PDB file of C-alpha atoms and ligand atoms in Angstrom:
ATOM      1  CA  MET A   1      -5.760  32.039 -22.060  1.00  0.00           C
ATOM      2  CA  ARG A   2      -2.788  30.433 -23.804  1.00  0.00           C
ATOM      3  CA  LEU A   3      -2.798  26.665 -23.664  1.00  0.00           C
ATOM      4  CA  VAL A   4       0.532  26.446 -21.780  1.00  0.00           C
ATOM      5  CA  LYS A   5      -0.762  28.739 -19.034  1.00  0.00           C
ATOM      6  CA  LEU A   6      -4.147  27.000 -18.910  1.00  0.00           C
ATOM      7  CA  LEU A   7      -2.517  23.573 -18.369  1.00  0.00           C
ATOM      8  CA  ALA A   8      -0.003  24.919 -15.835  1.00  0.00           C
ATOM      9  CA  ASN A   9      -2.824  26.637 -13.885  1.00  0.00           C
ATOM     10  CA  LEU A  10      -4.744  23.354 -13.790  1.00  0.00           C
ATOM     11  CA  GLY A  11      -1.704  21.758 -12.123  1.00  0.00           C
ATOM     12  CA  TYR A  12      -0.654  19.427 -14.963  1.00  0.00           C
ATOM     13  CA  GLY A  13       2.950  20.680 -14.606  1.00  0.00           C
ATOM     14  CA  SER A  14       5.202  23.720 -14.900  1.00  0.00           C
ATOM     15  CA  ARG A  15       4.959  25.929 -17.996  1.00  0.00           C
ATOM     16  CA  LYS A  16       8.215  24.364 -19.225  1.00  0.00           C
ATOM     17  CA  GLU A  17       6.792  20.867 -18.778  1.00  0.00           C
ATOM     18  CA  MET A  18       3.599  21.895 -20.556  1.00  0.00           C
ATOM     19  CA  GLN A  19       5.569  23.283 -23.487  1.00  0.00           C
ATOM     20  CA  LEU A  20       7.286  19.898 -23.744  1.00  0.00           C
ATOM     21  CA  ALA A  21       3.972  18.012 -23.415  1.00  0.00           C
ATOM     22  CA  ILE A  22       2.542  20.082 -26.267  1.00  0.00           C
ATOM     23  CA  ARG A  23       5.650  19.592 -28.385  1.00  0.00           C
ATOM     24  CA  ASN A  24       5.432  15.819 -27.742  1.00  0.00           C
ATOM     25  CA  GLY A  25       1.851  15.810 -29.074  1.00  0.00           C
ATOM     26  CA  TRP A  26       0.181  14.852 -25.770  1.00  0.00           C
ATOM     27  CA  VAL A  27      -2.265  17.749 -26.034  1.00  0.00           C
ATOM     28  CA  THR A  28      -4.870  17.452 -28.796  1.00  0.00           C
ATOM     29  CA  ASP A  29      -8.382  18.505 -29.704  1.00  0.00           C
ATOM     30  CA  ARG A  30     -11.244  15.989 -29.793  1.00  0.00           C
ATOM     31  CA  ASP A  31     -10.439  15.111 -33.414  1.00  0.00           C
ATOM     32  CA  GLY A  32      -6.893  14.106 -32.436  1.00  0.00           C
ATOM     33  CA  ASN A  33      -5.221  17.214 -33.944  1.00  0.00           C
ATOM     34  CA  ARG A  34      -2.100  18.260 -32.019  1.00  0.00           C
ATOM     35  CA  LEU A  35      -2.479  21.681 -30.437  1.00  0.00           C
ATOM     36  CA  LYS A  36       0.096  24.507 -30.411  1.00  0.00           C
ATOM     37  CA  PRO A  37       1.279  26.383 -27.250  1.00  0.00           C
ATOM     38  CA  ASP A  38      -0.704  29.489 -28.211  1.00  0.00           C
ATOM     39  CA  SER A  39      -3.831  27.596 -29.303  1.00  0.00           C
ATOM     40  CA  LYS A  40      -7.136  29.142 -28.192  1.00  0.00           C
ATOM     41  CA  THR A  41      -9.129  25.875 -28.377  1.00  0.00           C
ATOM     42  CA  ALA A  42     -12.062  25.891 -25.930  1.00  0.00           C
ATOM     43  CA  HIS A  43     -11.315  24.210 -22.575  1.00  0.00           C
ATOM     44  CA  GLU A  44     -13.914  21.461 -23.095  1.00  0.00           C
ATOM     45  CA  ASP A  45     -12.388  20.493 -26.479  1.00  0.00           C
ATOM     46  CA  VAL A  46      -8.829  19.987 -25.194  1.00  0.00           C
ATOM     47  CA  LEU A  47      -7.562  16.494 -24.350  1.00  0.00           C
ATOM     48  CA  PHE A  48      -4.424  15.843 -22.281  1.00  0.00           C
ATOM     49  CA  ASP A  49      -3.072  12.343 -22.852  1.00  0.00           C
ATOM     50  CA  ASP A  50      -6.435  11.509 -24.528  1.00  0.00           C
ATOM     51  CA  GLU A  51      -8.384  12.561 -21.395  1.00  0.00           C
ATOM     52  CA  PRO A  52     -10.640  15.633 -21.092  1.00  0.00           C
ATOM     53  CA  LEU A  53      -9.135  18.392 -18.932  1.00  0.00           C
ATOM     54  CA  ASP A  54     -10.066  18.878 -15.281  1.00  0.00           C
ATOM     55  CA  PRO A  55     -12.866  21.395 -14.733  1.00  0.00           C
ATOM     56  CA  ALA A  56     -12.035  25.032 -15.442  1.00  0.00           C
ATOM     57  CA  GLN A  57     -11.713  27.763 -12.822  1.00  0.00           C
ATOM     58  CA  GLY A  58     -14.921  28.110 -10.784  1.00  0.00           C
ATOM     59  CA  VAL A  59     -15.072  24.400  -9.949  1.00  0.00           C
ATOM     60  CA  VAL A  60     -16.889  23.038  -6.884  1.00  0.00           C
ATOM     61  CA  LEU A  61     -15.927  19.530  -5.753  1.00  0.00           C
ATOM     62  CA  LEU A  62     -17.935  17.248  -3.501  1.00  0.00           C
ATOM     63  CA  LEU A  63     -15.962  14.707  -1.424  1.00  0.00           C
ATOM     64  CA  ASN A  64     -17.327  11.966   0.821  1.00  0.00           C
ATOM     65  CA  LYS A  65     -14.680  12.313   3.518  1.00  0.00           C
ATOM     66  CA  PRO A  66     -13.757   9.194   5.481  1.00  0.00           C
ATOM     67  CA  VAL A  67     -12.827   9.334   9.186  1.00  0.00           C
ATOM     68  CA  GLY A  68      -9.072   9.787   9.783  1.00  0.00           C
ATOM     69  CA  TYR A  69      -8.339  12.519   7.205  1.00  0.00           C
ATOM     70  CA  THR A  70      -7.468  16.090   8.269  1.00  0.00           C
ATOM     71  CA  CYS A  71      -8.819  19.194   6.477  1.00  0.00           C
ATOM     72  CA  SER A  72      -5.441  20.827   5.946  1.00  0.00           C
ATOM     73  CA  THR A  73      -2.846  21.179   3.203  1.00  0.00           C
ATOM     74  CA  LYS A  74       0.171  20.552   5.410  1.00  0.00           C
ATOM     75  CA  ASP A  75      -0.647  18.646   8.597  1.00  0.00           C
ATOM     76  CA  HIS A  76       0.889  15.327   9.643  1.00  0.00           C
ATOM     77  CA  GLY A  77      -0.864  12.127   8.649  1.00  0.00           C
ATOM     78  CA  ARG A  78      -3.573  11.658   6.051  1.00  0.00           C
ATOM     79  CA  LEU A  79      -5.009  14.810   4.472  1.00  0.00           C
ATOM     80  CA  VAL A  80      -8.268  15.281   2.571  1.00  0.00           C
ATOM     81  CA  TYR A  81      -6.142  16.463  -0.395  1.00  0.00           C
ATOM     82  CA  ASP A  82      -4.630  12.939  -0.557  1.00  0.00           C
ATOM     83  CA  LEU A  83      -8.067  11.805  -1.820  1.00  0.00           C
ATOM     84  CA  LEU A  84      -7.933  14.156  -4.838  1.00  0.00           C
ATOM     85  CA  PRO A  85      -5.564  13.923  -7.838  1.00  0.00           C
ATOM     86  CA  ASP A  86      -2.083  15.253  -6.948  1.00  0.00           C
ATOM     87  CA  ARG A  87      -2.283  18.013  -9.544  1.00  0.00           C
ATOM     88  CA  PHE A  88      -5.237  19.557  -7.668  1.00  0.00           C
ATOM     89  CA  ARG A  89      -2.746  20.740  -5.005  1.00  0.00           C
ATOM     90  CA  THR A  90      -1.008  22.984  -7.511  1.00  0.00           C
ATOM     91  CA  ARG A  91      -4.033  24.478  -9.274  1.00  0.00           C
ATOM     92  CA  LYS A  92      -4.100  28.250  -9.576  1.00  0.00           C
ATOM     93  CA  PRO A  93      -6.239  29.704  -8.108  1.00  0.00           C
ATOM     94  CA  ALA A  94      -5.882  27.201  -5.259  1.00  0.00           C
ATOM     95  CA  LEU A  95      -8.644  24.840  -4.165  1.00  0.00           C
ATOM     96  CA  SER A  96      -9.783  25.285  -0.552  1.00  0.00           C
ATOM     97  CA  SER A  97     -12.301  23.378   1.491  1.00  0.00           C
ATOM     98  CA  ILE A  98     -15.545  25.227   2.219  1.00  0.00           C
ATOM     99  CA  GLY A  99     -15.483  25.035   5.997  1.00  0.00           C
ATOM    100  CA  ARG A 100     -13.930  22.007   7.661  1.00  0.00           C
ATOM    101  CA  LEU A 101     -14.761  18.656   9.174  1.00  0.00           C
ATOM    102  CA  ASP A 102     -12.799  17.282  12.144  1.00  0.00           C
ATOM    103  CA  LYS A 103     -10.388  14.437  11.515  1.00  0.00           C
ATOM    104  CA  GLU A 104     -12.857  12.044  13.187  1.00  0.00           C
ATOM    105  CA  THR A 105     -15.920  13.364  11.290  1.00  0.00           C
ATOM    106  CA  SER A 106     -16.925  11.854   7.951  1.00  0.00           C
ATOM    107  CA  GLY A 107     -19.238  12.901   5.138  1.00  0.00           C
ATOM    108  CA  LEU A 108     -19.974  15.810   2.874  1.00  0.00           C
ATOM    109  CA  LEU A 109     -17.080  18.196   2.275  1.00  0.00           C
ATOM    110  CA  LEU A 110     -16.949  20.820  -0.490  1.00  0.00           C
ATOM    111  CA  PHE A 111     -13.919  22.402  -2.151  1.00  0.00           C
ATOM    112  CA  THR A 112     -13.747  25.331  -4.516  1.00  0.00           C
ATOM    113  CA  ASP A 113     -11.306  27.708  -6.197  1.00  0.00           C
ATOM    114  CA  ASP A 114     -14.017  30.395  -6.331  1.00  0.00           C
ATOM    115  CA  GLY A 115     -13.731  32.763  -3.353  1.00  0.00           C
ATOM    116  CA  THR A 116     -17.103  34.402  -4.008  1.00  0.00           C
ATOM    117  CA  PHE A 117     -18.864  31.045  -4.018  1.00  0.00           C
ATOM    118  CA  LEU A 118     -17.038  29.982  -0.824  1.00  0.00           C
ATOM    119  CA  HIS A 119     -18.150  33.117   1.016  1.00  0.00           C
ATOM    120  CA  LYS A 120     -21.699  32.749  -0.221  1.00  0.00           C
ATOM    121  CA  VAL A 121     -21.888  29.214   1.275  1.00  0.00           C
ATOM    122  CA  ILE A 122     -20.473  30.173   4.668  1.00  0.00           C
ATOM    123  CA  SER A 123     -22.047  33.637   4.940  1.00  0.00           C
ATOM    124  CA  PRO A 124     -24.594  33.939   7.794  1.00  0.00           C
ATOM    125  CA  LYS A 125     -26.792  35.811   5.293  1.00  0.00           C
ATOM    126  CA  SER A 126     -27.180  32.662   3.153  1.00  0.00           C
ATOM    127  CA  ASN A 127     -28.321  30.713   6.239  1.00  0.00           C
ATOM    128  CA  VAL A 128     -27.413  27.407   4.554  1.00  0.00           C
ATOM    129  CA  PRO A 129     -28.428  24.440   6.776  1.00  0.00           C
ATOM    130  CA  LYS A 130     -25.871  21.728   7.468  1.00  0.00           C
ATOM    131  CA  VAL A 131     -27.188  18.331   8.533  1.00  0.00           C
ATOM    132  CA  TYR A 132     -25.252  15.910  10.756  1.00  0.00           C
ATOM    133  CA  GLU A 133     -26.034  12.300  11.651  1.00  0.00           C
ATOM    134  CA  LEU A 134     -24.596  11.324  15.007  1.00  0.00           C
ATOM    135  CA  ALA A 135     -24.250   8.504  17.500  1.00  0.00           C
ATOM    136  CA  LEU A 136     -23.792   9.209  21.212  1.00  0.00           C
ATOM    137  CA  ASP A 137     -22.028   7.301  23.989  1.00  0.00           C
ATOM    138  CA  ARG A 138     -24.940   7.783  26.416  1.00  0.00           C
ATOM    139  CA  PRO A 139     -28.732   7.903  25.935  1.00  0.00           C
ATOM    140  CA  LEU A 140     -30.301  11.296  25.265  1.00  0.00           C
ATOM    141  CA  LYS A 141     -31.945  12.840  28.326  1.00  0.00           C
ATOM    142  CA  GLY A 142     -34.886  14.334  26.447  1.00  0.00           C
ATOM    143  CA  ASP A 143     -34.282  18.053  26.988  1.00  0.00           C
ATOM    144  CA  GLU A 144     -31.555  18.489  24.335  1.00  0.00           C
ATOM    145  CA  ALA A 145     -33.868  19.415  21.440  1.00  0.00           C
ATOM    146  CA  ALA A 146     -35.438  22.309  23.391  1.00  0.00           C
ATOM    147  CA  LEU A 147     -32.034  23.585  24.548  1.00  0.00           C
ATOM    148  CA  PHE A 148     -30.544  23.458  21.039  1.00  0.00           C
ATOM    149  CA  ALA A 149     -33.631  25.171  19.533  1.00  0.00           C
ATOM    150  CA  SER A 150     -33.711  27.933  22.168  1.00  0.00           C
ATOM    151  CA  GLY A 151     -31.277  30.324  20.517  1.00  0.00           C
ATOM    152  CA  GLU A 152     -29.884  30.883  24.029  1.00  0.00           C
ATOM    153  CA  MET A 153     -27.360  28.077  24.342  1.00  0.00           C
ATOM    154  CA  MET A 154     -23.856  29.342  25.160  1.00  0.00           C
ATOM    155  CA  LEU A 155     -20.754  27.274  24.514  1.00  0.00           C
ATOM    156  CA  GLU A 156     -17.775  27.560  26.853  1.00  0.00           C
ATOM    157  CA  SER A 157     -15.433  30.490  26.105  1.00  0.00           C
ATOM    158  CA  GLU A 158     -17.850  32.067  23.611  1.00  0.00           C
ATOM    159  CA  ASP A 159     -19.653  35.375  23.990  1.00  0.00           C
ATOM    160  CA  ARG A 160     -22.578  34.863  21.587  1.00  0.00           C
ATOM    161  CA  PRO A 161     -25.371  32.284  21.960  1.00  0.00           C
ATOM    162  CA  LEU A 162     -25.754  29.622  19.290  1.00  0.00           C
ATOM    163  CA  LYS A 163     -28.369  30.112  16.590  1.00  0.00           C
ATOM    164  CA  PRO A 164     -31.372  27.791  17.007  1.00  0.00           C
ATOM    165  CA  ALA A 165     -30.528  24.260  15.797  1.00  0.00           C
ATOM    166  CA  GLN A 166     -32.983  21.432  15.110  1.00  0.00           C
ATOM    167  CA  LEU A 167     -32.473  18.031  16.737  1.00  0.00           C
ATOM    168  CA  GLU A 168     -34.375  15.045  15.380  1.00  0.00           C
ATOM    169  CA  VAL A 169     -34.104  12.119  17.790  1.00  0.00           C
ATOM    170  CA  LEU A 170     -33.855   8.800  15.930  1.00  0.00           C
ATOM    171  CA  ASP A 171     -33.456   6.524  18.962  1.00  0.00           C
ATOM    172  CA  ASP A 172     -31.873   6.649  22.461  1.00  0.00           C
ATOM    173  CA  THR A 173     -28.360   7.272  21.189  1.00  0.00           C
ATOM    174  CA  THR A 174     -28.714   8.413  17.577  1.00  0.00           C
ATOM    175  CA  ALA A 175     -29.973  11.712  16.190  1.00  0.00           C
ATOM    176  CA  ARG A 176     -29.885  14.134  13.294  1.00  0.00           C
ATOM    177  CA  LEU A 177     -28.858  17.724  13.983  1.00  0.00           C
ATOM    178  CA  THR A 178     -29.331  20.688  11.626  1.00  0.00           C
ATOM    179  CA  LEU A 179     -27.077  23.714  12.160  1.00  0.00           C
ATOM    180  CA  HIS A 180     -27.186  27.121  10.479  1.00  0.00           C
ATOM    181  CA  GLU A 181     -23.660  28.175  11.394  1.00  0.00           C
ATOM    182  CA  GLY A 182     -20.280  26.498  11.719  1.00  0.00           C
ATOM    183  CA  ARG A 183     -18.405  27.080  14.940  1.00  0.00           C
ATOM    184  CA  TYR A 184     -15.304  25.164  15.956  1.00  0.00           C
ATOM    185  CA  HIS A 185     -16.196  21.514  16.851  1.00  0.00           C
ATOM    186  CA  GLN A 186     -19.761  22.773  17.216  1.00  0.00           C
ATOM    187  CA  VAL A 187     -21.698  19.484  17.297  1.00  0.00           C
ATOM    188  CA  ARG A 188     -19.259  17.804  19.675  1.00  0.00           C
ATOM    189  CA  ARG A 189     -19.214  20.824  22.000  1.00  0.00           C
ATOM    190  CA  MET A 190     -23.022  21.102  22.028  1.00  0.00           C
ATOM    191  CA  PHE A 191     -23.379  17.522  23.231  1.00  0.00           C
ATOM    192  CA  ALA A 192     -20.412  17.817  25.624  1.00  0.00           C
ATOM    193  CA  ALA A 193     -22.320  20.729  27.240  1.00  0.00           C
ATOM    194  CA  THR A 194     -25.215  18.327  27.916  1.00  0.00           C
ATOM    195  CA  GLY A 195     -22.882  15.791  29.578  1.00  0.00           C
ATOM    196  CA  ASN A 196     -22.795  13.454  26.584  1.00  0.00           C
ATOM    197  CA  HIS A 197     -20.117  12.476  24.065  1.00  0.00           C
ATOM    198  CA  VAL A 198     -20.421  12.198  20.295  1.00  0.00           C
ATOM    199  CA  ALA A 199     -18.984   8.822  19.308  1.00  0.00           C
ATOM    200  CA  GLN A 200     -19.663   9.076  15.553  1.00  0.00           C
ATOM    201  CA  LEU A 201     -20.397  12.106  13.412  1.00  0.00           C
ATOM    202  CA  ARG A 202     -21.170  12.340   9.702  1.00  0.00           C
ATOM    203  CA  ARG A 203     -22.315  15.345   7.675  1.00  0.00           C
ATOM    204  CA  SER A 204     -25.019  14.177   5.279  1.00  0.00           C
ATOM    205  CA  ARG A 205     -26.283  17.402   3.652  1.00  0.00           C
ATOM    206  CA  ILE A 206     -25.475  21.019   2.955  1.00  0.00           C
ATOM    207  CA  GLY A 207     -28.674  22.778   1.908  1.00  0.00           C
ATOM    208  CA  ALA A 208     -30.510  20.282  -0.288  1.00  0.00           C
ATOM    209  CA  LEU A 209     -27.242  18.742  -1.539  1.00  0.00           C
ATOM    210  CA  GLY A 210     -26.537  15.220  -0.327  1.00  0.00           C
ATOM    211  CA  LEU A 211     -23.690  12.837  -1.017  1.00  0.00           C
ATOM    212  CA  GLU A 212     -25.296  11.933  -4.349  1.00  0.00           C
ATOM    213  CA  GLY A 213     -24.365   8.236  -4.164  1.00  0.00           C
ATOM    214  CA  LEU A 214     -20.635   8.858  -3.638  1.00  0.00           C
ATOM    215  CA  ALA A 215     -18.859   6.094  -1.704  1.00  0.00           C
ATOM    216  CA  GLU A 216     -16.490   7.066   1.129  1.00  0.00           C
ATOM    217  CA  GLY A 217     -13.274   8.507  -0.275  1.00  0.00           C
ATOM    218  CA  GLU A 218     -14.886   9.347  -3.643  1.00  0.00           C
ATOM    219  CA  TRP A 219     -15.271  12.839  -5.092  1.00  0.00           C
ATOM    220  CA  LYS A 220     -16.821  14.521  -8.104  1.00  0.00           C
ATOM    221  CA  ALA A 221     -17.185  17.985  -9.648  1.00  0.00           C
ATOM    222  CA  LEU A 222     -20.664  19.465  -9.168  1.00  0.00           C
ATOM    223  CA  SER A 223     -22.901  20.479 -12.063  1.00  0.00           C
ATOM    224  CA  ASP A 224     -24.593  23.897 -11.973  1.00  0.00           C
ATOM    225  CA  ASN A 225     -27.849  22.206 -10.860  1.00  0.00           C
ATOM    226  CA  GLU A 226     -26.062  20.466  -7.993  1.00  0.00           C
ATOM    227  CA  LYS A 227     -24.385  23.728  -6.934  1.00  0.00           C
ATOM    228  CA  ALA A 228     -27.787  25.421  -6.866  1.00  0.00           C
ATOM    229  CA  LYS A 229     -29.095  22.729  -4.488  1.00  0.00           C
ATOM    230  CA  ILE A 230     -26.796  24.109  -1.772  1.00  0.00           C
ATOM    231  CA  PHE A 231     -28.953  27.261  -1.629  1.00  0.00           C
ATOM    232  CA  ALA A 232     -32.314  25.591  -2.334  1.00  0.00           C
TER     233      ALA A 232
HETATM  234  N1  URA B 301     -19.190  19.844  14.370  1.00  0.00           N
HETATM  235  C1  URA B 301     -18.178  19.133  14.902  1.00  0.00           C
HETATM  236  O1  URA B 301     -18.085  18.988  16.118  1.00  0.00           O
HETATM  237  N2  URA B 301     -17.282  18.590  14.074  1.00  0.00           N
HETATM  238  C2  URA B 301     -17.349  18.695  12.726  1.00  0.00           C
HETATM  239  O2  URA B 301     -16.506  18.169  12.013  1.00  0.00           O
HETATM  240  C3  URA B 301     -18.413  19.437  12.193  1.00  0.00           C
HETATM  241  C4  URA B 301     -19.322  20.000  13.038  1.00  0.00           C
END
């Protein structure tokens, strides 16, 4: 791909702006040689303003989402995209979140520009477990784990029972729940159906991938090994 198009697709600016950036000498190889608009230098050898380029198409990002951010590109208030560099909003192909977390849920959120990868993660066939840590307003009654594991639990206004989910009780009001699907507000609705209320909710794992030491609000691009952990 021509350098101008590559940079524009990564969201660094319009093609016109990228032509100017190249003419101004802001785009070089690792030896500091200025590159030309039609240069075919390999992605990993191009520097923009002395910095390596953002990951190429096929990227998967991991974000530790704080509470208070909405998974949307154009809602009111704070958006998860505000936590990523601005240019990521104009990448082509576009970055989308893989599934969503509620505004009041924190933790592990993935983004990708690779539609095939996105579908593989959310496909029922992949059966990827998602692990949530939660705190409840009221003590657990003791029968929740059996209900959630039954494969027969119905949520209001749905016509299919939930897949079996595993509840690990940590103490009276805290627990870890593993789901193998992702229905709307699923964790909150499951506990609401038992007469309880989820006060805090954090997703800690998808497959065998955890937050990998990321602080809240931080993100990183996943390596191939880390991507593979999702399906491990
Ligand atoms: N279940 C919920 O209720 N909310 C989330 O954000 C994720 C799972």
